[in-house]
Coordinates of N, CA and C in Angstrom, one line a residue:
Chain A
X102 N 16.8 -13.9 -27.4 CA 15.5 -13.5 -26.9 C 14.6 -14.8 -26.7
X103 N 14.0 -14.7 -25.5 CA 13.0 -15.7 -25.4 C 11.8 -16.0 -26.2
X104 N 11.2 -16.6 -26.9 CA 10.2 -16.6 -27.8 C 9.2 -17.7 -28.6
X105 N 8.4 -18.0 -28.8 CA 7.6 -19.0 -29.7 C 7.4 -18.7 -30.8
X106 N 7.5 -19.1 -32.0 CA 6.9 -18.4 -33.3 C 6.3 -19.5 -33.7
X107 N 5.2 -19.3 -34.1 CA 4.2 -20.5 -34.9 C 3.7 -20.3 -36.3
X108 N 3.9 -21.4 -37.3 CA 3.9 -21.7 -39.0 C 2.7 -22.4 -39.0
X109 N 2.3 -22.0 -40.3 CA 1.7 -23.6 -40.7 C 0.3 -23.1 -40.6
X110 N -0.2 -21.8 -40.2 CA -1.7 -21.9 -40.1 C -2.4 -21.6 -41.9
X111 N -3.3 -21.6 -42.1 CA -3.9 -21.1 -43.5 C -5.6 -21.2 -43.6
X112 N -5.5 -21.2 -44.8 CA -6.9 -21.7 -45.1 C -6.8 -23.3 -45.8
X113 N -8.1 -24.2 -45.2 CA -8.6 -24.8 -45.4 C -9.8 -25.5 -45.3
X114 N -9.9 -26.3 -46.5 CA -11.7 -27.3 -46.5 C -11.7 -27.6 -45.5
X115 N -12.9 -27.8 -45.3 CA -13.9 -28.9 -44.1 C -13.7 -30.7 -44.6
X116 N -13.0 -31.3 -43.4 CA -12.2 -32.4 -43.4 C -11.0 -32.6 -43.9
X117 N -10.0 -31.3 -44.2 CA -8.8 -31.0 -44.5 C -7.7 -31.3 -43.3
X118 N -6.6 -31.3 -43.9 CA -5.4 -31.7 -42.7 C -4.6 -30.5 -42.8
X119 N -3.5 -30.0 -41.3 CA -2.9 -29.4 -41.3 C -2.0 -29.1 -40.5
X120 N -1.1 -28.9 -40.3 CA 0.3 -29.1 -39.2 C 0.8 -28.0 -39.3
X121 N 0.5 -27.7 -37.7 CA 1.3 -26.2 -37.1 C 2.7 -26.5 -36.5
X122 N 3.3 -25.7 -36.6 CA 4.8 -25.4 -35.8 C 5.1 -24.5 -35.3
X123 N 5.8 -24.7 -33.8 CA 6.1 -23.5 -32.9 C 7.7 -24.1 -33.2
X124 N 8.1 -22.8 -33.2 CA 9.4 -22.8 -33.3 C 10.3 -22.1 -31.7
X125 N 11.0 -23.1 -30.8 CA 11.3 -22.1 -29.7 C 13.0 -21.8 -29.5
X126 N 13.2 -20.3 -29.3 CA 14.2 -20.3 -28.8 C 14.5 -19.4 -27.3
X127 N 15.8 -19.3 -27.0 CA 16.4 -18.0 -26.1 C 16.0 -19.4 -24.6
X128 N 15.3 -20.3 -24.5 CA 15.2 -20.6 -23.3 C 15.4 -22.7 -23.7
X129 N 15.7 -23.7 -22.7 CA 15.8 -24.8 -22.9 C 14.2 -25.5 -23.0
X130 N 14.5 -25.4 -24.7 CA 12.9 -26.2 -24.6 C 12.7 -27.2 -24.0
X131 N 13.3 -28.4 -23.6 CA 13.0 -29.4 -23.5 C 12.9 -29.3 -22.1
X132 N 13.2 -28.6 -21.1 CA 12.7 -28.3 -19.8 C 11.4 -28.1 -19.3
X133 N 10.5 -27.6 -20.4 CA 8.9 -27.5 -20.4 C 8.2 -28.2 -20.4
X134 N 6.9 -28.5 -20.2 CA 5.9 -28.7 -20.6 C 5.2 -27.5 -21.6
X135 N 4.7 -27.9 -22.7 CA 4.2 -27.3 -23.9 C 2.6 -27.4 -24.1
X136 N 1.7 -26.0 -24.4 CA 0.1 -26.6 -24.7 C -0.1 -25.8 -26.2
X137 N -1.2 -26.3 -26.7 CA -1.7 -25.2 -27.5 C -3.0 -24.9 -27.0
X138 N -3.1 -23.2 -27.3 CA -4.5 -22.5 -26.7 C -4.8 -22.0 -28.3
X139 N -6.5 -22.3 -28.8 CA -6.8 -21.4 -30.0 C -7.6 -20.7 -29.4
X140 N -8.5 -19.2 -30.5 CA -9.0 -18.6 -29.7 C -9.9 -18.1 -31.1
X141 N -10.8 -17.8 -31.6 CA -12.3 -17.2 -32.1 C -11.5 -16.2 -32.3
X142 N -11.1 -15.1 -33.6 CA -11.2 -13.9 -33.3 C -12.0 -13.0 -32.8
X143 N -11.8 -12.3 -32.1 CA -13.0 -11.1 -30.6 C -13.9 -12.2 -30.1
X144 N -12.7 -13.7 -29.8 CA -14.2 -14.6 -28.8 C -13.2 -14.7 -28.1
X145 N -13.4 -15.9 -26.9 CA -12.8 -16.3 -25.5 C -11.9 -17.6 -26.4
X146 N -10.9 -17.9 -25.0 CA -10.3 -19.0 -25.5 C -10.5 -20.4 -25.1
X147 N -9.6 -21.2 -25.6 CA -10.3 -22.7 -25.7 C -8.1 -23.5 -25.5
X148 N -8.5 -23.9 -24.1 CA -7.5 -25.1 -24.5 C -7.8 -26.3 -25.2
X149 N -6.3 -26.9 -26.1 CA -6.9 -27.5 -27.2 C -6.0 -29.0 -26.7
X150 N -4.5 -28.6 -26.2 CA -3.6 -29.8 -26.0 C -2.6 -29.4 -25.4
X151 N -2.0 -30.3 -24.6 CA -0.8 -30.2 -23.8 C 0.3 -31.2 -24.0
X152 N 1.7 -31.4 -23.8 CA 2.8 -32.6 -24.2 C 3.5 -32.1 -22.9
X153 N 4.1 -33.1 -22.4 CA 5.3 -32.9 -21.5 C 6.3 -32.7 -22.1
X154 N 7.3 -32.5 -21.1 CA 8.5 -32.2 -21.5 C 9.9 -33.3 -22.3
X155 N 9.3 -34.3 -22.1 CA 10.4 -35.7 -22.6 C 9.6 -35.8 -23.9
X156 N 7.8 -35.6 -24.1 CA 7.1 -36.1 -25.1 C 6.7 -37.5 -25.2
X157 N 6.4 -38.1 -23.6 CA 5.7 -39.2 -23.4 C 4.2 -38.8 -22.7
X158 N 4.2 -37.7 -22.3 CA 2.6 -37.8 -22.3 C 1.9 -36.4 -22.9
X159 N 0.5 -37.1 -23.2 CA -0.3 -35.9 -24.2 C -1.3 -36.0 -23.1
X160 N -2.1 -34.7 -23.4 CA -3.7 -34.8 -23.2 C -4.1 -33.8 -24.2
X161 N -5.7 -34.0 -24.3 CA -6.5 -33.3 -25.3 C -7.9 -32.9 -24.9
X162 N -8.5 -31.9 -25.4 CA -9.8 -31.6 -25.2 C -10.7 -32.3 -26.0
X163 N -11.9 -33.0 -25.4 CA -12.9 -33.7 -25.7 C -12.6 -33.5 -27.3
X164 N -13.1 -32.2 -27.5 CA -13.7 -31.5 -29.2 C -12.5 -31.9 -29.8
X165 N -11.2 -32.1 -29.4 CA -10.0 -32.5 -30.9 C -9.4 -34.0 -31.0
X166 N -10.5 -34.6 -29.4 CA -9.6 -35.9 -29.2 C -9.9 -36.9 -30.7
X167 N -9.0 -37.6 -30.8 CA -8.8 -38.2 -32.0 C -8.5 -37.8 -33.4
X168 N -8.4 -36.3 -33.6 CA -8.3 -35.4 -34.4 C -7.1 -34.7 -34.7
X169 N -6.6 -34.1 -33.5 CA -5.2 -33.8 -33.6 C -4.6 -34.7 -32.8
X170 N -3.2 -34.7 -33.0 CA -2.1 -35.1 -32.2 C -1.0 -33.9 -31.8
X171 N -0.6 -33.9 -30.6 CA 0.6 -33.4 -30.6 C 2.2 -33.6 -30.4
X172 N 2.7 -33.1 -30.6 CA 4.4 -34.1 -30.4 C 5.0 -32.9 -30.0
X173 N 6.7 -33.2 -30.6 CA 7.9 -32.5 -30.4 C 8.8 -33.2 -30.6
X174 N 9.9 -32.5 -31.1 CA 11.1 -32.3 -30.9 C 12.4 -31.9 -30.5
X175 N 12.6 -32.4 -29.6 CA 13.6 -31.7 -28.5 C 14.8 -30.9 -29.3
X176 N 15.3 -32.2 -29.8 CA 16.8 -31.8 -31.0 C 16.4 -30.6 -31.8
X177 N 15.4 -30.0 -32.1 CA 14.4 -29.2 -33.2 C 14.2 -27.6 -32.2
X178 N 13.8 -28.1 -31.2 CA 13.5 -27.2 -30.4 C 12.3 -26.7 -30.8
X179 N 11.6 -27.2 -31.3 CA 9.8 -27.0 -31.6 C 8.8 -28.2 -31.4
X180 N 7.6 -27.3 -31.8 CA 6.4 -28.1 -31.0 C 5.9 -28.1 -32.7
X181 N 4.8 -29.4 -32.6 CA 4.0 -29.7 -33.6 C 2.3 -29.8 -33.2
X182 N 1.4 -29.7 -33.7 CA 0.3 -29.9 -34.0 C -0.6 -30.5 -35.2
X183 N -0.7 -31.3 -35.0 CA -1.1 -32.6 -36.4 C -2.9 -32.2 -36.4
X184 N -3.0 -31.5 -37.2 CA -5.0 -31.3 -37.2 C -5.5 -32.3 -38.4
X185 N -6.4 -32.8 -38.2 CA -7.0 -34.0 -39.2 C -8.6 -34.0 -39.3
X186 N -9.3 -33.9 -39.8 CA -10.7 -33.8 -40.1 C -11.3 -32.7 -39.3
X187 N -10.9 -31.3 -40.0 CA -11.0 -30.1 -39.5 C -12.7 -29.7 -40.2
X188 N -13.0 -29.0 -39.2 CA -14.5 -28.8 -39.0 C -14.1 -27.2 -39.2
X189 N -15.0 -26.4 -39.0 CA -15.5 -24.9 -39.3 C -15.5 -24.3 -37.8
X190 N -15.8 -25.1 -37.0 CA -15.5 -24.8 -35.2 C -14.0 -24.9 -34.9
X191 N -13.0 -25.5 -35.6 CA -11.3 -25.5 -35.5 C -11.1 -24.1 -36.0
X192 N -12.0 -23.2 -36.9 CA -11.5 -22.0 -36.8 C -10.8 -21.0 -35.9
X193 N -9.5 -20.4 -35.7 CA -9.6 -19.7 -35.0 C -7.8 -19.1 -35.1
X194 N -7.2 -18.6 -34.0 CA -5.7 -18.6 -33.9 C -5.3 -19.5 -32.7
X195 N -4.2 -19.9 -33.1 CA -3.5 -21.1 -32.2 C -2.2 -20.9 -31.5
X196 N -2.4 -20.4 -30.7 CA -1.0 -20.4 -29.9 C -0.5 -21.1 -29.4
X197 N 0.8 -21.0 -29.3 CA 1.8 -22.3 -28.5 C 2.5 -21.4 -27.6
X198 N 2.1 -22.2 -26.1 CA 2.3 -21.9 -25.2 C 3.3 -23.0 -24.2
X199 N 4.7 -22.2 -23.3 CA 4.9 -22.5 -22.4 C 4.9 -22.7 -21.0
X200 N 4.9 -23.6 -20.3 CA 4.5 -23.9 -18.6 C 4.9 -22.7 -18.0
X201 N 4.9 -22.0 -16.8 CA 5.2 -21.1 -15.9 C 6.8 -21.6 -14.8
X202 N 6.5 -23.1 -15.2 CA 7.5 -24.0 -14.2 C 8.5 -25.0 -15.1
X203 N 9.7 -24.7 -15.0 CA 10.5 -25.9 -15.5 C 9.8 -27.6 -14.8
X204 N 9.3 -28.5 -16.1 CA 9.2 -30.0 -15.9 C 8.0 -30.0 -14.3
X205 N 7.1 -29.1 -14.7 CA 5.9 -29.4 -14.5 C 4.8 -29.0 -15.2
X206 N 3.6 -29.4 -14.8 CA 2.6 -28.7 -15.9 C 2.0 -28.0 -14.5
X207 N 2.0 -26.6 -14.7 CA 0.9 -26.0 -13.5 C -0.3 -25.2 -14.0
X208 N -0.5 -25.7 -15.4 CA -1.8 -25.2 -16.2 C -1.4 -23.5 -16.1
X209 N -0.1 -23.2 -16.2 CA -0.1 -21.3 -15.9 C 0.7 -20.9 -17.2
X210 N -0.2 -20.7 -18.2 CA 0.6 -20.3 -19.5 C 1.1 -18.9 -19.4
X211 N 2.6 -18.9 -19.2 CA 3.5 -18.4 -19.4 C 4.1 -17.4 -20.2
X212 N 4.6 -18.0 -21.5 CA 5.0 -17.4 -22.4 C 4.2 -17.9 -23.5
X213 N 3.7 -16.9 -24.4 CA 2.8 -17.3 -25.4 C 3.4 -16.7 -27.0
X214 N 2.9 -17.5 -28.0 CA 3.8 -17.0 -29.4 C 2.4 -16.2 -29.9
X215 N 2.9 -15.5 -31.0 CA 2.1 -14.2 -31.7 C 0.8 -15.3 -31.9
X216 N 0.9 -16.4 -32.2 CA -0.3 -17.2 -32.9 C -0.4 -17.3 -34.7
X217 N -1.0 -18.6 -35.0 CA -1.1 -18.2 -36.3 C -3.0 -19.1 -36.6
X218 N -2.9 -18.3 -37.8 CA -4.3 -18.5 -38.0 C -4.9 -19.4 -38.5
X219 N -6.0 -20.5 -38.4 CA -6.2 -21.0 -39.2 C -8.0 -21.5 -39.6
X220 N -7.6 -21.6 -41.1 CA -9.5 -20.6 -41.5 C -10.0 -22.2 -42.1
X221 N -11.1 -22.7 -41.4 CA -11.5 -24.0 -41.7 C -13.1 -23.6 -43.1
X222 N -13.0 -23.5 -44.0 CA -14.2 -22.9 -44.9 C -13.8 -23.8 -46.6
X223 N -15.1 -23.5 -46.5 CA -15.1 -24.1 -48.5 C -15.3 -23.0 -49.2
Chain B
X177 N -18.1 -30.0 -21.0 CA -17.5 -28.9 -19.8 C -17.8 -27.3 -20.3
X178 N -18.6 -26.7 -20.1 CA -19.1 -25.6 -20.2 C -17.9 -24.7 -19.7
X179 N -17.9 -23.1 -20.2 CA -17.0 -22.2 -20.3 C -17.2 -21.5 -19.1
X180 N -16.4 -21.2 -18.4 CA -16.3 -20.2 -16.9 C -16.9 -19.0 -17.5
X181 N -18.2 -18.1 -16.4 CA -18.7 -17.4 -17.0 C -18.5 -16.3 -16.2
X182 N -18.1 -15.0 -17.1 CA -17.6 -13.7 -16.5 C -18.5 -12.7 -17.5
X183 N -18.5 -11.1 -17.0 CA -19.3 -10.5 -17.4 C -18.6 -10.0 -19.2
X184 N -19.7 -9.8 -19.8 CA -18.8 -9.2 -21.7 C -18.3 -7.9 -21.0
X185 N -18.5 -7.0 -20.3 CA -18.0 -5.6 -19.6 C -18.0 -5.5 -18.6
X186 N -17.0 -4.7 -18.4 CA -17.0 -3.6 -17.4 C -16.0 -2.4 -17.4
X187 N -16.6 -1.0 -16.5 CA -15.4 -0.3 -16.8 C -15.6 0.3 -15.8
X188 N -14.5 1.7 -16.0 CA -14.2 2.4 -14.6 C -13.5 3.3 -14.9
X189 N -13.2 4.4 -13.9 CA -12.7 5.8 -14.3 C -11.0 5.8 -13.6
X190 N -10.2 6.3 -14.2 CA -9.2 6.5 -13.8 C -8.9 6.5 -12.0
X191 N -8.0 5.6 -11.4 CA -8.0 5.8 -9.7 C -8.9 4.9 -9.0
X192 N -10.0 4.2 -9.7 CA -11.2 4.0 -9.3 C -10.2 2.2 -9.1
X193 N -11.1 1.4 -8.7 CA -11.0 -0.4 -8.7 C -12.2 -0.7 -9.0
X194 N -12.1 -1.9 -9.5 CA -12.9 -2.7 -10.3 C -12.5 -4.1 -10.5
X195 N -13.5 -4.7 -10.6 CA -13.5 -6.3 -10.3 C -14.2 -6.8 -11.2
X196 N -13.8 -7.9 -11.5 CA -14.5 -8.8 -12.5 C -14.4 -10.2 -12.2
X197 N -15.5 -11.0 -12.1 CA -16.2 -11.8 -11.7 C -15.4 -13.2 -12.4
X198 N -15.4 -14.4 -12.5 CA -15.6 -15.9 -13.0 C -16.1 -16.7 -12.3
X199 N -16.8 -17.2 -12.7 CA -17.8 -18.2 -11.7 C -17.8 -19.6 -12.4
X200 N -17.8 -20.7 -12.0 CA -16.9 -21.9 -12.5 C -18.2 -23.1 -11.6
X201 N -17.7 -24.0 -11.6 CA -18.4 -25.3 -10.7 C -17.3 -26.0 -9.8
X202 N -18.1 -26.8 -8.7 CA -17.6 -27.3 -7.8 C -16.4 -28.5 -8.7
X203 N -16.8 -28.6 -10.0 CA -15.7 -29.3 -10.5 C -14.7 -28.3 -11.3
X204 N -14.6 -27.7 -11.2 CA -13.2 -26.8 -11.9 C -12.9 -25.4 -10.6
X205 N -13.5 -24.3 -10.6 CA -12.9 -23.4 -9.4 C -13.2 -23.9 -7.9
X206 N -14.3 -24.5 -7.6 CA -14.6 -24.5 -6.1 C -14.1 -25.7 -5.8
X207 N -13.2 -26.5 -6.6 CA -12.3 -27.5 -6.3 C -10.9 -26.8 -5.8
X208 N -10.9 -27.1 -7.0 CA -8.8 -26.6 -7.3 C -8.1 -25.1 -7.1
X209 N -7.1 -24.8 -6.5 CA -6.8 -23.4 -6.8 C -5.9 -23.3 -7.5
X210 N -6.0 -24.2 -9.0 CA -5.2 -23.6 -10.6 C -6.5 -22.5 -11.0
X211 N -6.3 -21.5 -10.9 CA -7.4 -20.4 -11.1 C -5.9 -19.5 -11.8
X212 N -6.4 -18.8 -12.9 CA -5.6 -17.9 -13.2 C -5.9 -17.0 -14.1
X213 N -5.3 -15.8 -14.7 CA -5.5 -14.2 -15.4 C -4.9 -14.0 -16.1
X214 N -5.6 -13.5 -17.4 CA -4.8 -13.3 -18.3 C -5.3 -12.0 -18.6
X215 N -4.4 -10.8 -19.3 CA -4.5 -9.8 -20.2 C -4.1 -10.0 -21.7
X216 N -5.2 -9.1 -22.1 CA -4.9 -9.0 -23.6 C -5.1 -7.8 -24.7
X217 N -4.4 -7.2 -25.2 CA -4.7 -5.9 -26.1 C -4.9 -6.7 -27.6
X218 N -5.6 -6.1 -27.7 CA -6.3 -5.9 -29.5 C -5.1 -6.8 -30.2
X219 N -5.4 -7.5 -30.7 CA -4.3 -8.0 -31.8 C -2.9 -8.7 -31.2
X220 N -2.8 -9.0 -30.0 CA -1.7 -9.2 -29.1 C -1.9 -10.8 -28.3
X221 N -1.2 -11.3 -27.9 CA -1.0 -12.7 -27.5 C -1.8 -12.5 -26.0
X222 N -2.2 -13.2 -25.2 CA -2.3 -13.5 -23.9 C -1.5 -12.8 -23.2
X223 N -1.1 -12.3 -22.1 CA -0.2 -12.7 -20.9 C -0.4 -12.7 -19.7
X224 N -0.1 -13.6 -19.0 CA -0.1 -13.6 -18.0 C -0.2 -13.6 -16.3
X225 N -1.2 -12.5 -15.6 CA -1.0 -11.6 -15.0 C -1.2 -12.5 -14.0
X226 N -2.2 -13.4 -13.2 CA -2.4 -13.9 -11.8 C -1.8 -15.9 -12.5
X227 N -1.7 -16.4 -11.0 CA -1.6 -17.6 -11.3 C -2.1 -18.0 -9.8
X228 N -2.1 -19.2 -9.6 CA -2.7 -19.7 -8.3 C -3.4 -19.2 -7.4
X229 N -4.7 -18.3 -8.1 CA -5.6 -17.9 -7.6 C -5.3 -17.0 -7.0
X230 N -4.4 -16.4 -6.6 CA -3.9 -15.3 -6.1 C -2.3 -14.5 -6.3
X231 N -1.6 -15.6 -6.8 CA -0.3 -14.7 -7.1 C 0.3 -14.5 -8.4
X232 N 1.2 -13.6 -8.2 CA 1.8 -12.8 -9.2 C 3.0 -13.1 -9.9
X233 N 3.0 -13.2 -11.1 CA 4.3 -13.3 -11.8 C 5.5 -12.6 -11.6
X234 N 6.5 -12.1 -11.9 CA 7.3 -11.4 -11.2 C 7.1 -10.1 -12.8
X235 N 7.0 -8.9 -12.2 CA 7.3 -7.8 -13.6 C 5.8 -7.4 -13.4
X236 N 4.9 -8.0 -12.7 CA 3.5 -7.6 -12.8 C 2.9 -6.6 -11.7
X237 N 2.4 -5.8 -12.0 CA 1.8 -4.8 -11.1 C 1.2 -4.9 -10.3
X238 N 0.9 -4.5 -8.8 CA 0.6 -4.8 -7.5 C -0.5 -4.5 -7.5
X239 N -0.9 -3.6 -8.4 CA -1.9 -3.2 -8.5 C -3.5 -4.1 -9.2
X240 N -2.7 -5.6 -9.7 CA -3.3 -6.4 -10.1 C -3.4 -7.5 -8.4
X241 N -4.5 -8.0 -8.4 CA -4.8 -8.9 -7.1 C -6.1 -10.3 -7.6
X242 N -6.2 -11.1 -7.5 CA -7.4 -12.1 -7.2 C -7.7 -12.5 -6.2
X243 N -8.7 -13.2 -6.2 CA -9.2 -13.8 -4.9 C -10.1 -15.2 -5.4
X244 N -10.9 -16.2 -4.6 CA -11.5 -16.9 -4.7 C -12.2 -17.4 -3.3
X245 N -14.1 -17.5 -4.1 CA -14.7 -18.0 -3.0 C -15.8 -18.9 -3.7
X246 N -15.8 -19.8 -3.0 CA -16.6 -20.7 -3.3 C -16.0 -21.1 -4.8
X247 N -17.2 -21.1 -5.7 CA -17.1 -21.4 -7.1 C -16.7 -20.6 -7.9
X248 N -16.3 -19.4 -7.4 CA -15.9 -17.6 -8.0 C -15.0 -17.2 -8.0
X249 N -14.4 -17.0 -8.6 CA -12.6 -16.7 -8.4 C -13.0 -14.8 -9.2
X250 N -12.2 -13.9 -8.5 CA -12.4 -12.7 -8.9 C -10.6 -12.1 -9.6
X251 N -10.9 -11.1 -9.8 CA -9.8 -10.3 -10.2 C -10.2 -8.8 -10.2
X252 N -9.3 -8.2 -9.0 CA -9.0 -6.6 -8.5 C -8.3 -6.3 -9.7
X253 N -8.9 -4.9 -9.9 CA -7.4 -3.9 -10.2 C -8.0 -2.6 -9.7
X254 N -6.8 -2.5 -8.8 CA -7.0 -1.2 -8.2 C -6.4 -0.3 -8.7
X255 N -6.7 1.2 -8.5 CA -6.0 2.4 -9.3 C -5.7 2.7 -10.9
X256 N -7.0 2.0 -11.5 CA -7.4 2.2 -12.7 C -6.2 2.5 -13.5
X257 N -5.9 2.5 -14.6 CA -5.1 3.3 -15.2 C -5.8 3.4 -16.4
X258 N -5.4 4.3 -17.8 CA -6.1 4.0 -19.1 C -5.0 3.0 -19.7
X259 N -3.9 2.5 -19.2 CA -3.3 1.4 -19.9 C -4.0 -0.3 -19.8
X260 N -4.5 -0.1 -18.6 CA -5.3 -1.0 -18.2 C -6.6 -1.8 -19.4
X261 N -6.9 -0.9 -20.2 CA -7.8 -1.0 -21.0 C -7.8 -2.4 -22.1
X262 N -8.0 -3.6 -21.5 CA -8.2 -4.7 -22.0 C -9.2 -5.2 -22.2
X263 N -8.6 -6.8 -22.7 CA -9.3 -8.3 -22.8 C -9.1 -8.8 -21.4
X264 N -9.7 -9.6 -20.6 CA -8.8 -9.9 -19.4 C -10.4 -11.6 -19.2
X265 N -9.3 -12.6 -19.4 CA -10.1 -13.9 -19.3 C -9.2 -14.8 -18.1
X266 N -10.3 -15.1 -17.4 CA -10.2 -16.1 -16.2 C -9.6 -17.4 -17.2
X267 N -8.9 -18.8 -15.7 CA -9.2 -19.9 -16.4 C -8.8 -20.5 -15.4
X268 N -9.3 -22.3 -15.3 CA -9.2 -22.7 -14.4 C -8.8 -24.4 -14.9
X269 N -8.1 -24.9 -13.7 CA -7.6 -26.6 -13.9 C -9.3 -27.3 -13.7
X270 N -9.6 -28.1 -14.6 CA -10.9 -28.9 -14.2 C -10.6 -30.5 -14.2
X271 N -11.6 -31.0 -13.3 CA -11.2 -32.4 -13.0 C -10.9 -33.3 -14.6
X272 N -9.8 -34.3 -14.2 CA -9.2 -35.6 -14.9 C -8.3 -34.3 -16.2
X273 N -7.5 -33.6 -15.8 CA -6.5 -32.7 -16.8 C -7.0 -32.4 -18.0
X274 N -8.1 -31.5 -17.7 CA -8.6 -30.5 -18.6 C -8.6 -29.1 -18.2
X275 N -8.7 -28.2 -18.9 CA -8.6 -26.4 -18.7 C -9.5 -26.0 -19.2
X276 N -10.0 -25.0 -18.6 CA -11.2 -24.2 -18.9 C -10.8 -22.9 -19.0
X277 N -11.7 -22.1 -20.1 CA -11.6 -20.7 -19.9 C -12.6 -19.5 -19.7
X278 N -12.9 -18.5 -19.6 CA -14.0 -18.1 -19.2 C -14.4 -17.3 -21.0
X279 N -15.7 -16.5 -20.9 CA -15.5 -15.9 -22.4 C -14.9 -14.6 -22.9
X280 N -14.3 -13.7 -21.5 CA -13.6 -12.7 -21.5 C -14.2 -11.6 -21.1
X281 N -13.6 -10.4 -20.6 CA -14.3 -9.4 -20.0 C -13.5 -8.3 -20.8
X282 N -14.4 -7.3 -21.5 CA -13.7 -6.3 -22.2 C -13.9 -5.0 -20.6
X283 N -12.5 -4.5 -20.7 CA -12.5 -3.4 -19.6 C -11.9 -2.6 -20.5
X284 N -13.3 -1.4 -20.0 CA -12.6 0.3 -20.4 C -12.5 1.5 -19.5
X285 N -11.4 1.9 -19.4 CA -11.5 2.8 -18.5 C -12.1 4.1 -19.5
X286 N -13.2 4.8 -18.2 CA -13.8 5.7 -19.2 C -12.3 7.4 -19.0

């Protein structure tokens, strides 16, 4: 089955660290380009980061640049997200999303995983 | 970069069409045509439904259509259904590889 499954969300402090994982199978991960979208629960969504498909290039939205990182693992067949000095606005659920296009990015998110949550509070 | 803005509602009666709106800037929709549509039920991931401002994924209903003018990129659905009854958020490629999204439109069929 084709699919994303993502770990790692929880609760944490304000200026806490935390690393998500998308786990992918049923399709050749390393053929993609990979993003994460989080979203407010009952609010709109927010792109947060994108990786290519070899994992030599990143981009990031303004609000997480220097904050998170993203990577991967080809051999693993998962995606990572490195969150670092997490604010109360990083609240939300995080999905890890695939491209619409093998080894392009056409910004057309695709296939998306259930999401996991993560609660930034003291 | 401010958020693509679409209406909090709209709705419609079974058969009927209905449109909903995203209105963007000359630097994200009235540029580019990465414009795209997504559905969403309660508790459920994204998917989907338009991509390049006007076309369709394959598995997706005809009855789904977009369009774009000027700064506005829209999204038809004609022939109402009550399955139809979503979340449904615009989003768009904005200059130097950033993405935008809009704040979502709840649609009820009455």
């Amino acid at each position: 089955e084709v699919q994303l499954v993502e770990s790692g969300g929880g609760l944490v402090q304000p200026g806490g660290s935390l690393r998500l994982s998308c786990a992918a199978s049923g399709f050749i991960f390393s053929d993609y380009w990979m993003y994460w979208v989080r979203q407010v629960p009952g609010k709109g969504l927010m792109w947060v980061s994108r990786m290519d498909d070899d994992g030599t290039t990143t981009t990031y939205a303004d609000s997480v640049k220097g904050r998170f990182t993203i990577s991967r693992d080809n051999a693993k067949n998962t995606l990572y997200l490195q969150m670092h000095s997490l604010r109360s606005e990083d609240t939300g659920v995080y999905y890890c999303i695939r491209d619409r296009v093998m080894r392009q990015s056409t910004w057309d998110f695709d296939l998306w995983g259930r999401g996991t949550l993560v609660k930034v509070s003291s | 970069q401010s958020a693509l803005t679409q209406p909090p509602a709209v709705s419609g009666s079974p058969g009927q069409s209905i449109t909903i709106s995203c209105t963007g800037t000359s630097s994200d929709i009235g540029t580019y045509n990465y414009v795209s549509w997504y559905q969403q039920y309660p508790g459920k991931a994204p998917k989907l439904i338009i991509f390049d401002v006007s076309s369709r994924p394959s598995g997706v209903s005809n009855r789904f259509s977009g369009s774009k003018s000027g700064n506005t990129a829209s999204l038809t659905i004609s022939g109402l259904q009550p399955e139809d009854e979503a979340d449904y958020h615009c989003g768009s490629y904005v200059i130097r590889s950033n993405f935008i999204f809009g704040g979502g439109t709840r649609l009820t069929v009455l």
